[in-house]
Amino acid sequence: MYDPLPSPEEMAHWDRATMDLGLPASVLMENAARAALDELEREVGTPRGKRVLLLAGKGNNGGDALALARMLHCRGADVLVLRLGAKGEYKGEAGMNLRLLDGLDIPHRHARSARSVRDDALAFAPHAVVDGLLGTGFRGELRADYKEWVNLINEFCQRSAVLALDVPTGLDARTGRPSPTAVRANATVSFESAKAGMLLPGAGEYIGRLAEPHIGIPPVVKQANPTALLRMTDRLARLADSPSSEAHKGTFGHLLVLGGSRGLTGAPALSCLGALRGGVGLATAACPGGVATEVKAGLPEAMTFPLGREEHWSSGLVPLLSEELSRFQAVVAGPGMGRDQGARGALEAYLALEERPDTCFDADALYWLAESPELRSRLRSGDVVTPHPLEAARLLGEKTAYIQSDRQAAVGDLASSLGCVAVLKGAGTLVAAPERRTRFCPVAEPALAVAGAGDVLAGLLGAALARGMAPLDAACFAVYVHGFTGSLLGRSNRERGLLASEIADALPRGLKEMRTNANGQRHHEPRGYNPLP
């Protein structure tokens, strides 16, 4: 259901552990170069007769480029290698591959600056340019001379295919941000796995299409050296078992949505719709009695549980509900509940119930949790909170910029401080639980940026809880299915103008396609991932 998503440091540790087992570094470099050759062929076709310009830095990334140059030469390509260092600066496997170029009379020369070779490089008119200047170990800010090289490579973007080895030069593989500029590759071949920052929002415009070929890191190495971050995959569809022929609506759980108030009746209806489209057997909206008719009108397939006769929540409504809670396997609290003191009192009374089911707290419930440390202290390990960045900032007493500057740390802080599962929404949603590895959803889909989409997600998450999934898996299942479905709609329909109800209505299709992919029948990746075809 999840794949490891290493940081550059964790990837380097995998490399060292693999070599400690006895697999030479030269074999890993050879495998990397061969994988890069495969991807370059996908970009420009057969190498024979093609002109390929390769830029080789002084480290292992440059060594990969030198090994690739030899393979291209053997396939009949017209190769030109520009080295950023003198011959004596290439050590180890990179030095070995440089000596092989000499033995095969493959042209290479020391280019002391991009400016000095710019005209010759442009005159070479390459069909493809290979960026092997800096690898995933880069951090900080590019030196002035490297900025010149980046600018030169980017000049080729309109006339040549640009392939980056492991990561485009100038892009920080930890943060996914240029420092301050980066190569804009048509494609990036990231060896063994993408690195964590490369899948973050904004990195895609530099990464281009992404390939992640295996280069020989054994599974035992990955198992012995787990990454801090895991990537959600289509295999999450397996959490939702296919129904048996004897199934009935009670088989798939009963979800209760606490929400709705005057002027805010659409939110609980959308949550119920998300739950029903997400596979729950029964969905009921508990709301103040004065708005029950409006909530019911928004979704006739859901049931309503009118509480009293008022149009707003109050603490006195919760006792009317408490005796019936045993009928429900999970609860979603907050959509359309409101931000008056009555809503706060109702949430406080609900949190005080001893026998309440696992609950997803969303929307207005998050507002009141942020307002009161006492309310936050009543959260349980089986609960899930689903804040967007502003709500997360309020829950942690921080600024939104702080949350967005290190989302992985922020979601971990949320989970540990609240003692429950935390979902940090946004492009590249993260899910964390106390003392568990963080999960990452590789989706950046603008179609999901619409009012009501969060209500649908909360309902889908509640449905997963009601169907018996553990809170962490339920959160990841809901986040990924929601994102995957939004990506399908964004690709096949339109990026803007979708309604939240349309996202909900497409959830069965999204889950079906995920299950098809997980069974290996065909493959679709959510937007923001951009694999090579």
Coordinates of C-alpha atoms in Angstrom, one line a residue:
M1 CA 0.0 0.0 0.0
Y2 CA 3.0 2.3 0.6
D3 CA 6.4 2.6 -1.0
P4 CA 9.4 4.1 0.7
L5 CA 10.2 7.7 -0.3
P6 CA 13.8 8.4 0.7
S7 CA 15.5 11.7 1.5
P8 CA 18.8 12.2 -0.3
E9 CA 20.6 11.1 3.0
E10 CA 18.5 8.0 3.2
M11 CA 19.2 7.1 -0.4
A12 CA 22.9 7.6 0.2
H13 CA 22.6 5.2 3.2
W14 CA 20.9 2.6 1.0
D15 CA 23.8 2.9 -1.5
R16 CA 26.4 2.4 1.3
A17 CA 24.5 -0.5 2.8
T18 CA 24.2 -2.2 -0.6
M19 CA 28.0 -1.9 -1.1
D20 CA 28.6 -3.3 2.3
L21 CA 26.8 -6.4 1.2
G22 CA 29.4 -6.8 -1.6
L23 CA 27.8 -5.1 -4.6
P24 CA 30.4 -2.8 -6.0
A25 CA 29.7 0.9 -6.6
S26 CA 30.7 0.5 -10.2
V27 CA 27.8 -1.9 -10.7
L28 CA 25.4 0.5 -9.3
M29 CA 26.7 3.3 -11.5
E30 CA 26.5 1.0 -14.5
N31 CA 22.9 0.1 -13.7
A32 CA 22.1 3.8 -13.3
A33 CA 23.6 4.7 -16.7
R34 CA 21.8 1.8 -18.4
A35 CA 18.5 3.0 -16.9
A36 CA 19.2 6.5 -18.1
L37 CA 20.0 5.2 -21.6
D38 CA 16.6 3.5 -21.6
E39 CA 14.8 6.7 -20.7
L40 CA 16.8 8.8 -23.2
E41 CA 15.7 6.3 -25.9
R42 CA 12.1 6.9 -24.9
E43 CA 12.7 10.7 -25.4
V44 CA 14.6 10.7 -28.7
G45 CA 14.3 7.2 -30.1
T46 CA 17.2 5.0 -31.2
P47 CA 20.6 6.7 -30.4
R48 CA 22.2 5.8 -33.7
G49 CA 22.9 9.1 -35.6
K50 CA 21.7 11.3 -32.8
R51 CA 23.8 14.1 -31.3
V52 CA 23.9 14.0 -27.5
L53 CA 25.6 16.6 -25.4
L54 CA 26.5 15.4 -21.8
L55 CA 27.6 17.7 -19.0
A56 CA 29.5 15.9 -16.3
G57 CA 30.2 17.3 -12.9
K58 CA 33.0 16.0 -10.7
G59 CA 31.0 13.6 -8.5
N60 CA 29.0 10.5 -8.9
N61 CA 26.4 12.3 -10.9
G62 CA 29.1 13.2 -13.4
G63 CA 30.2 9.6 -13.3
D64 CA 26.7 8.5 -14.3
A65 CA 26.9 10.9 -17.3
L66 CA 30.3 9.5 -18.3
A67 CA 29.1 5.9 -18.2
L68 CA 26.0 7.0 -20.2
A69 CA 28.3 8.7 -22.8
R70 CA 30.1 5.4 -23.4
M71 CA 26.8 3.5 -23.8
L72 CA 25.5 6.1 -26.2
H73 CA 28.8 5.9 -28.2
C74 CA 28.4 2.1 -28.4
R75 CA 24.9 2.5 -29.8
G76 CA 26.1 4.8 -32.6
A77 CA 25.3 8.2 -31.2
D78 CA 27.5 11.3 -31.9
V79 CA 28.6 12.1 -28.3
L80 CA 30.2 15.3 -26.9
V81 CA 31.1 15.4 -23.2
L82 CA 31.9 18.6 -21.4
R83 CA 33.6 18.1 -18.1
L84 CA 33.4 20.7 -15.3
G85 CA 36.7 19.4 -13.8
A86 CA 40.2 18.5 -14.9
K87 CA 40.9 14.8 -15.5
G88 CA 42.7 14.5 -12.1
E89 CA 39.6 15.6 -10.2
Y90 CA 37.5 12.6 -11.2
K91 CA 38.0 9.9 -8.6
G92 CA 36.7 6.4 -8.0
E93 CA 34.0 5.1 -10.3
A94 CA 33.8 8.5 -12.1
G95 CA 37.5 8.4 -12.8
M96 CA 37.2 4.8 -14.1
N97 CA 34.5 5.8 -16.5
L98 CA 36.5 8.8 -17.7
R99 CA 39.5 6.5 -18.5
L100 CA 37.1 4.3 -20.4
L101 CA 36.2 7.3 -22.6
D102 CA 39.9 7.8 -23.3
G103 CA 40.3 4.1 -24.3
L104 CA 37.4 4.4 -26.7
D105 CA 38.4 7.8 -28.2
I106 CA 35.1 9.3 -27.1
P107 CA 35.5 13.1 -27.3
H108 CA 35.5 14.9 -24.0
R109 CA 37.0 18.1 -22.8
H110 CA 37.4 20.3 -19.8
A111 CA 35.0 23.2 -20.1
R112 CA 36.1 25.8 -17.6
S113 CA 32.9 27.9 -17.9
A114 CA 29.6 27.8 -19.7
R115 CA 30.3 31.0 -21.4
S116 CA 33.5 29.7 -23.0
V117 CA 31.7 26.7 -24.7
R118 CA 28.3 28.2 -25.2
D119 CA 28.7 28.9 -29.0
D120 CA 30.3 25.5 -29.6
A121 CA 27.6 23.7 -27.7
L122 CA 24.9 25.5 -29.6
A123 CA 26.6 24.8 -32.9
F124 CA 26.7 21.1 -32.0
A125 CA 22.9 21.3 -32.2
P126 CA 22.2 18.3 -30.0
H127 CA 19.1 16.2 -30.2
A128 CA 19.4 15.7 -26.4
V129 CA 21.2 17.2 -23.5
V130 CA 22.1 15.3 -20.4
D131 CA 22.4 17.1 -17.1
G132 CA 24.9 15.3 -14.9
L133 CA 26.3 18.3 -13.1
L134 CA 25.0 18.0 -9.5
G135 CA 23.1 15.2 -7.8
T136 CA 20.8 14.9 -4.9
G137 CA 23.5 15.8 -2.4
F138 CA 23.2 19.4 -3.4
R139 CA 21.8 21.9 -1.0
G140 CA 22.2 25.6 -0.3
E141 CA 22.5 28.1 -3.2
L142 CA 24.1 27.5 -6.5
R143 CA 27.5 29.1 -7.1
A144 CA 27.6 31.7 -9.9
D145 CA 29.5 29.3 -12.3
Y146 CA 26.8 26.7 -11.9
K147 CA 24.1 29.2 -12.5
E148 CA 25.7 29.9 -15.9
W149 CA 25.6 26.1 -16.7
V150 CA 22.0 25.9 -15.7
N151 CA 21.2 28.9 -17.9
L152 CA 23.0 27.2 -20.8
I153 CA 21.1 24.0 -20.4
N154 CA 17.8 25.8 -20.2
E155 CA 18.6 27.5 -23.6
F156 CA 18.3 24.0 -25.2
C157 CA 14.9 23.3 -23.8
Q158 CA 13.0 24.5 -26.9
R159 CA 15.2 22.7 -29.4
S160 CA 16.5 19.6 -27.6
A161 CA 15.3 17.0 -25.1
V162 CA 16.8 17.6 -21.7
L163 CA 17.3 14.6 -19.4
A164 CA 18.4 15.2 -15.8
L165 CA 20.2 12.4 -14.0
D166 CA 18.7 11.8 -10.5
V167 CA 17.6 15.5 -10.0
P168 CA 17.8 18.6 -12.2
T169 CA 20.9 20.7 -11.2
G170 CA 19.9 23.5 -8.8
L171 CA 16.8 21.7 -7.5
D172 CA 17.0 20.8 -3.8
A173 CA 15.8 17.2 -3.6
R174 CA 14.8 17.8 0.1
T175 CA 12.5 20.8 -0.5
G176 CA 11.6 20.6 -4.2
R177 CA 12.7 24.2 -4.6
P178 CA 15.2 25.8 -7.0
S179 CA 18.2 27.4 -5.3
P180 CA 17.6 30.0 -6.8
T181 CA 17.4 28.6 -10.3
A182 CA 17.4 25.1 -11.7
V183 CA 17.5 23.1 -14.9
R184 CA 14.0 22.7 -16.5
A185 CA 14.2 19.1 -17.7
N186 CA 11.9 17.4 -20.1
A187 CA 12.4 14.3 -18.1
T188 CA 14.3 13.2 -14.9
V189 CA 15.5 9.7 -14.2
S190 CA 15.7 9.4 -10.4
F191 CA 17.6 6.2 -9.6
E192 CA 15.8 3.6 -7.5
S193 CA 13.3 6.1 -6.2
A194 CA 12.3 9.7 -6.4
K195 CA 13.6 11.7 -3.5
A196 CA 11.1 13.2 -1.1
G197 CA 11.3 16.8 -2.3
M198 CA 11.0 16.0 -5.9
L199 CA 7.3 15.1 -5.5
L200 CA 6.4 18.3 -3.7
P201 CA 4.3 21.0 -5.3
G202 CA 6.3 23.2 -7.6
A203 CA 9.0 20.7 -8.3
G204 CA 7.2 19.3 -11.3
E205 CA 8.0 22.2 -13.6
Y206 CA 11.7 21.4 -13.2
I207 CA 11.4 17.6 -13.0
G208 CA 9.3 17.1 -16.2
R209 CA 8.3 13.5 -16.6
L210 CA 9.7 11.3 -13.9
A211 CA 11.1 7.8 -14.2
E212 CA 12.3 5.8 -11.1
P213 CA 14.2 2.7 -12.4
H214 CA 15.6 0.2 -10.0
I215 CA 19.4 0.1 -10.0
G216 CA 20.0 -2.9 -7.7
I217 CA 19.2 -1.8 -4.2
P218 CA 18.1 -5.1 -2.6
P219 CA 14.8 -5.2 -0.7
V220 CA 16.6 -6.4 2.4
V221 CA 18.5 -3.1 2.5
K222 CA 15.3 -1.0 2.3
Q223 CA 13.7 -3.1 5.0
A224 CA 16.6 -2.7 7.3
N225 CA 16.8 1.0 6.7
P226 CA 13.3 2.3 6.6
T227 CA 12.6 5.8 5.4
A228 CA 10.9 8.5 7.5
L229 CA 8.4 9.1 4.7
L230 CA 6.1 6.6 2.8
R231 CA 4.4 7.2 -0.5
M232 CA 0.7 6.2 -0.9
T233 CA 0.1 4.0 -3.9
D234 CA -2.8 2.5 -5.9
R235 CA -2.5 -0.6 -3.6
L236 CA -4.5 1.3 -1.0
A237 CA -7.6 0.2 -3.0
R238 CA -7.1 -3.2 -1.5
L239 CA -8.2 -1.9 1.9
A240 CA -11.8 -1.8 0.5
D241 CA -12.6 -5.4 -0.1
S242 CA -14.8 -6.4 -2.9
P243 CA -18.3 -7.2 -1.6
S244 CA -19.5 -10.8 -1.3
S245 CA -22.8 -11.8 -3.0
E246 CA -24.4 -12.0 0.5
A247 CA -23.5 -8.4 1.5
H248 CA -26.2 -6.0 2.6
K249 CA -26.2 -2.3 3.5
G250 CA -25.3 -3.1 7.2
T251 CA -22.2 -4.9 6.0
F252 CA -20.5 -1.7 5.1
G253 CA -21.1 0.3 8.2
H254 CA -23.3 3.3 9.3
L255 CA -21.7 6.7 9.5
L256 CA -23.1 9.7 11.5
V257 CA -22.3 13.2 10.4
L258 CA -22.7 15.9 13.1
G259 CA -23.1 19.3 11.4
G260 CA -25.4 21.7 9.7
S261 CA -26.9 24.9 10.9
R262 CA -28.7 27.9 9.5
G263 CA -27.1 28.8 6.2
L264 CA -24.7 25.9 6.3
T265 CA -26.8 22.9 5.4
G266 CA -24.8 21.9 2.3
A267 CA -21.7 20.8 4.2
P268 CA -23.2 17.8 6.0
A269 CA -25.1 16.8 2.9
L270 CA -21.8 16.7 0.9
S271 CA -20.1 14.7 3.7
C272 CA -22.9 12.1 3.5
L273 CA -22.6 12.1 -0.3
G274 CA -18.9 11.5 0.0
A275 CA -19.5 8.7 2.5
L276 CA -22.1 7.0 0.4
R277 CA -20.1 7.3 -2.8
G278 CA -17.1 6.0 -0.8
G279 CA -18.9 2.8 0.0
V280 CA -20.5 3.1 3.4
G281 CA -23.8 1.3 3.7
L282 CA -25.7 4.0 5.6
A283 CA -25.2 7.7 6.3
T284 CA -27.1 9.8 8.7
A285 CA -26.8 13.6 9.3
A286 CA -27.5 14.7 12.8
C287 CA -28.4 18.4 12.8
P288 CA -30.5 20.9 14.6
G289 CA -34.2 20.1 13.9
G290 CA -34.9 23.5 12.4
V291 CA -32.6 22.8 9.4
A292 CA -33.2 19.0 9.0
T293 CA -35.6 19.5 6.1
E294 CA -32.9 21.5 4.2
V295 CA -30.2 18.9 4.9
K296 CA -32.5 16.1 3.7
A297 CA -33.4 18.0 0.6
G298 CA -29.7 18.2 -0.3
L299 CA -29.3 14.4 -0.4
P300 CA -32.4 12.2 -0.2
E301 CA -30.3 9.0 0.0
A302 CA -29.0 10.0 3.4
M303 CA -31.1 9.9 6.6
T304 CA -31.4 12.8 9.1
F305 CA -31.5 12.8 12.8
P306 CA -33.2 16.0 13.8
L307 CA -32.2 17.3 17.3
G308 CA -34.6 19.7 18.9
R309 CA -36.3 22.5 17.0
E310 CA -33.7 25.2 16.8
E311 CA -31.5 26.1 13.8
H312 CA -28.2 26.1 15.6
W313 CA -26.3 23.7 17.8
S314 CA -26.2 23.8 21.6
S315 CA -24.8 21.5 24.3
G316 CA -28.4 20.5 25.1
L317 CA -28.7 18.7 21.8
V318 CA -26.0 16.1 22.5
P319 CA -27.9 14.2 25.2
L320 CA -30.6 13.6 22.6
L321 CA -28.0 11.9 20.5
S322 CA -25.9 10.0 23.0
E323 CA -28.3 7.1 23.5
E324 CA -28.3 6.4 19.8
L325 CA -24.5 6.5 19.2
S326 CA -24.2 2.7 19.5
R327 CA -25.9 2.4 16.1
F328 CA -23.0 4.1 14.3
Q329 CA -19.5 2.7 13.6
A330 CA -17.9 6.1 13.0
V331 CA -18.7 9.9 13.2
V332 CA -17.7 12.9 11.2
A333 CA -18.0 16.1 13.3
G334 CA -17.9 19.7 12.1
P335 CA -19.2 20.2 8.6
G336 CA -21.5 23.3 8.8
M337 CA -21.7 23.1 12.6
G338 CA -21.1 26.8 12.9
R339 CA -18.8 29.1 15.0
D340 CA -21.2 30.4 17.6
Q341 CA -20.8 29.4 21.2
G342 CA -23.6 26.9 20.9
A343 CA -21.5 24.9 18.5
R344 CA -18.6 25.0 20.9
G345 CA -20.8 23.7 23.7
A346 CA -22.1 20.9 21.5
L347 CA -18.6 19.9 20.5
E348 CA -17.5 20.0 24.2
A349 CA -20.5 17.8 25.2
Y350 CA -19.8 15.3 22.4
L351 CA -16.1 15.0 23.3
A352 CA -17.1 14.3 26.9
L353 CA -19.1 11.2 25.9
E354 CA -17.4 8.0 27.1
E355 CA -18.7 5.7 24.4
R356 CA -18.3 7.7 21.3
P357 CA -17.0 6.0 18.1
D358 CA -13.8 7.0 16.3
T359 CA -14.4 10.4 14.9
C360 CA -13.1 12.5 12.0
F361 CA -13.0 16.2 13.1
D362 CA -13.2 18.6 10.3
A363 CA -14.2 22.2 9.4
D364 CA -15.9 24.1 12.3
A365 CA -14.9 21.4 14.8
L366 CA -11.2 22.2 14.0
Y367 CA -12.0 25.9 14.7
W368 CA -13.2 25.1 18.2
L369 CA -10.4 22.6 18.9
A370 CA -7.9 25.4 18.0
E371 CA -9.6 27.7 20.4
S372 CA -9.5 25.4 23.4
P373 CA -6.6 23.3 24.8
E374 CA -9.2 21.6 27.0
L375 CA -11.1 20.3 24.0
R376 CA -7.9 19.2 22.3
S377 CA -7.0 17.2 25.4
R378 CA -10.1 15.0 24.9
L379 CA -9.1 13.7 21.5
R380 CA -8.3 10.0 21.4
S381 CA -5.9 7.8 19.4
G382 CA -8.8 6.6 17.2
D383 CA -9.7 10.1 16.1
V384 CA -8.6 11.9 12.9
V385 CA -8.2 15.6 12.4
T386 CA -8.2 17.0 8.8
P387 CA -6.9 20.6 8.8
H388 CA -5.8 22.7 5.9
P389 CA -2.6 24.8 6.5
L390 CA -4.4 27.7 8.1
E391 CA -6.3 25.4 10.5
A392 CA -3.1 23.5 11.2
A393 CA -1.4 26.8 12.1
R394 CA -4.1 27.7 14.5
L395 CA -4.0 24.2 16.1
L396 CA -0.2 24.6 16.6
G397 CA -0.2 28.3 17.5
E398 CA 2.0 29.1 14.5
K399 CA 1.8 31.1 11.3
T400 CA 0.7 29.5 8.1
A401 CA 4.1 30.2 6.5
Y402 CA 5.7 28.1 9.2
I403 CA 3.4 25.1 8.3
Q404 CA 4.1 25.4 4.6
S405 CA 7.9 25.8 5.1
D406 CA 8.2 22.2 6.5
R407 CA 4.9 20.4 6.0
Q408 CA 6.4 17.0 7.0
A409 CA 7.5 18.4 10.4
A410 CA 4.2 20.2 10.9
V411 CA 2.0 17.2 10.4
G412 CA 4.2 15.2 12.8
D413 CA 3.9 18.0 15.4
L414 CA 0.1 17.9 14.9
A415 CA -0.1 14.1 15.4
S416 CA 2.2 14.1 18.5
S417 CA 0.6 17.1 20.2
L418 CA -3.0 16.0 19.6
G419 CA -2.3 12.2 20.2
C420 CA -4.3 11.2 17.1
V421 CA -4.0 10.8 13.3
A422 CA -3.5 14.1 11.5
V423 CA -4.1 14.9 7.9
L424 CA -2.4 18.1 6.6
K425 CA -4.4 18.9 3.5
G426 CA -3.1 20.7 0.4
A427 CA -1.1 19.8 -2.7
G428 CA 0.9 16.8 -1.5
T429 CA -1.3 15.9 1.5
L430 CA 0.5 14.3 4.4
V431 CA -0.9 11.9 7.0
A432 CA 0.8 11.2 10.3
A433 CA 0.1 9.3 13.5
P434 CA 2.0 9.5 16.8
E435 CA 5.2 7.4 16.6
R436 CA 4.5 6.2 13.1
R437 CA 6.1 7.0 9.8
T438 CA 4.5 9.9 7.8
R439 CA 2.5 9.0 4.6
F440 CA 2.7 11.3 1.5
C441 CA 0.1 11.6 -1.2
P442 CA 1.7 12.4 -4.5
V443 CA -1.1 14.5 -5.9
A444 CA -1.2 18.2 -6.8
E445 CA -4.6 18.6 -8.4
P446 CA -6.1 22.1 -9.0
A447 CA -9.5 20.5 -9.7
L448 CA -9.8 19.8 -6.0
A449 CA -9.5 23.4 -5.0
V450 CA -13.2 24.0 -4.7
A451 CA -15.6 24.7 -1.9
G452 CA -17.1 21.5 -0.5
A453 CA -14.2 19.2 -1.6
G454 CA -13.1 19.0 2.0
D455 CA -16.6 18.0 3.2
V456 CA -16.5 15.2 0.6
L457 CA -13.1 14.1 1.9
A458 CA -14.3 14.1 5.5
G459 CA -17.3 11.9 4.5
L460 CA -15.1 9.5 2.5
L461 CA -12.7 9.2 5.5
G462 CA -15.7 8.6 7.8
A463 CA -16.9 5.9 5.5
A464 CA -13.5 4.2 5.7
L465 CA -13.6 4.3 9.5
A466 CA -17.2 2.9 9.5
R467 CA -16.1 0.1 7.2
G468 CA -13.6 -1.0 9.8
M469 CA -10.3 0.5 8.6
A470 CA -7.7 1.5 11.2
P471 CA -7.6 5.3 11.6
L472 CA -4.2 5.7 9.9
D473 CA -5.2 3.5 6.9
A474 CA -8.6 5.1 6.7
A475 CA -7.1 8.6 6.5
C476 CA -4.6 7.5 3.8
F477 CA -7.3 5.6 1.8
A478 CA -9.6 8.6 1.8
V479 CA -6.9 11.1 0.9
Y480 CA -5.5 9.0 -1.9
V481 CA -8.9 8.0 -3.4
H482 CA -10.0 11.6 -3.2
G483 CA -6.8 12.9 -4.8
F484 CA -6.7 10.2 -7.5
T485 CA -10.4 10.9 -8.4
G486 CA -9.7 14.6 -8.6
S487 CA -6.8 13.9 -10.9
L488 CA -8.9 11.7 -13.2
L489 CA -11.5 14.5 -13.4
G490 CA -8.8 17.2 -14.0
R491 CA -7.3 15.2 -16.9
S492 CA -10.5 14.0 -18.6
N493 CA -12.9 16.9 -17.9
R494 CA -11.6 20.3 -16.8
E495 CA -9.2 21.7 -14.2
R496 CA -11.5 24.4 -13.0
G497 CA -15.3 24.5 -12.7
L498 CA -15.8 21.1 -11.1
L499 CA -18.4 20.9 -8.3
A500 CA -17.7 19.1 -5.0
S501 CA -20.7 16.8 -5.7
E502 CA -19.1 15.8 -9.1
I503 CA -15.9 14.8 -7.2
A504 CA -18.1 12.7 -4.8
D505 CA -20.0 11.1 -7.7
A506 CA -16.7 10.1 -9.4
L507 CA -15.3 8.3 -6.3
P508 CA -16.5 4.8 -7.3
R509 CA -14.8 5.3 -10.7
G510 CA -11.6 6.4 -9.0
L511 CA -11.6 3.5 -6.6
K512 CA -12.3 1.1 -9.5
E513 CA -9.3 2.4 -11.5
M514 CA -7.1 2.3 -8.5
R515 CA -8.0 -1.4 -8.0
T516 CA -7.3 -2.1 -11.7
N517 CA -3.9 -0.4 -11.4
A518 CA -3.1 -2.3 -8.2
N519 CA -3.8 -5.6 -10.0
G520 CA -1.3 -4.6 -12.7
Q521 CA -3.8 -4.4 -15.6
R522 CA -3.0 -0.8 -16.5
H523 CA -1.5 2.2 -14.9
H524 CA -2.5 5.8 -14.2
E525 CA -0.7 8.1 -11.9
P526 CA -2.2 11.1 -10.3
R527 CA -1.3 14.6 -11.5
G528 CA 1.8 15.9 -9.8
Y529 CA 3.6 12.6 -10.3
N530 CA 4.3 12.8 -14.0
P531 CA 5.9 9.4 -14.8
L532 CA 7.5 8.8 -18.2
P533 CA 5.2 6.8 -20.5

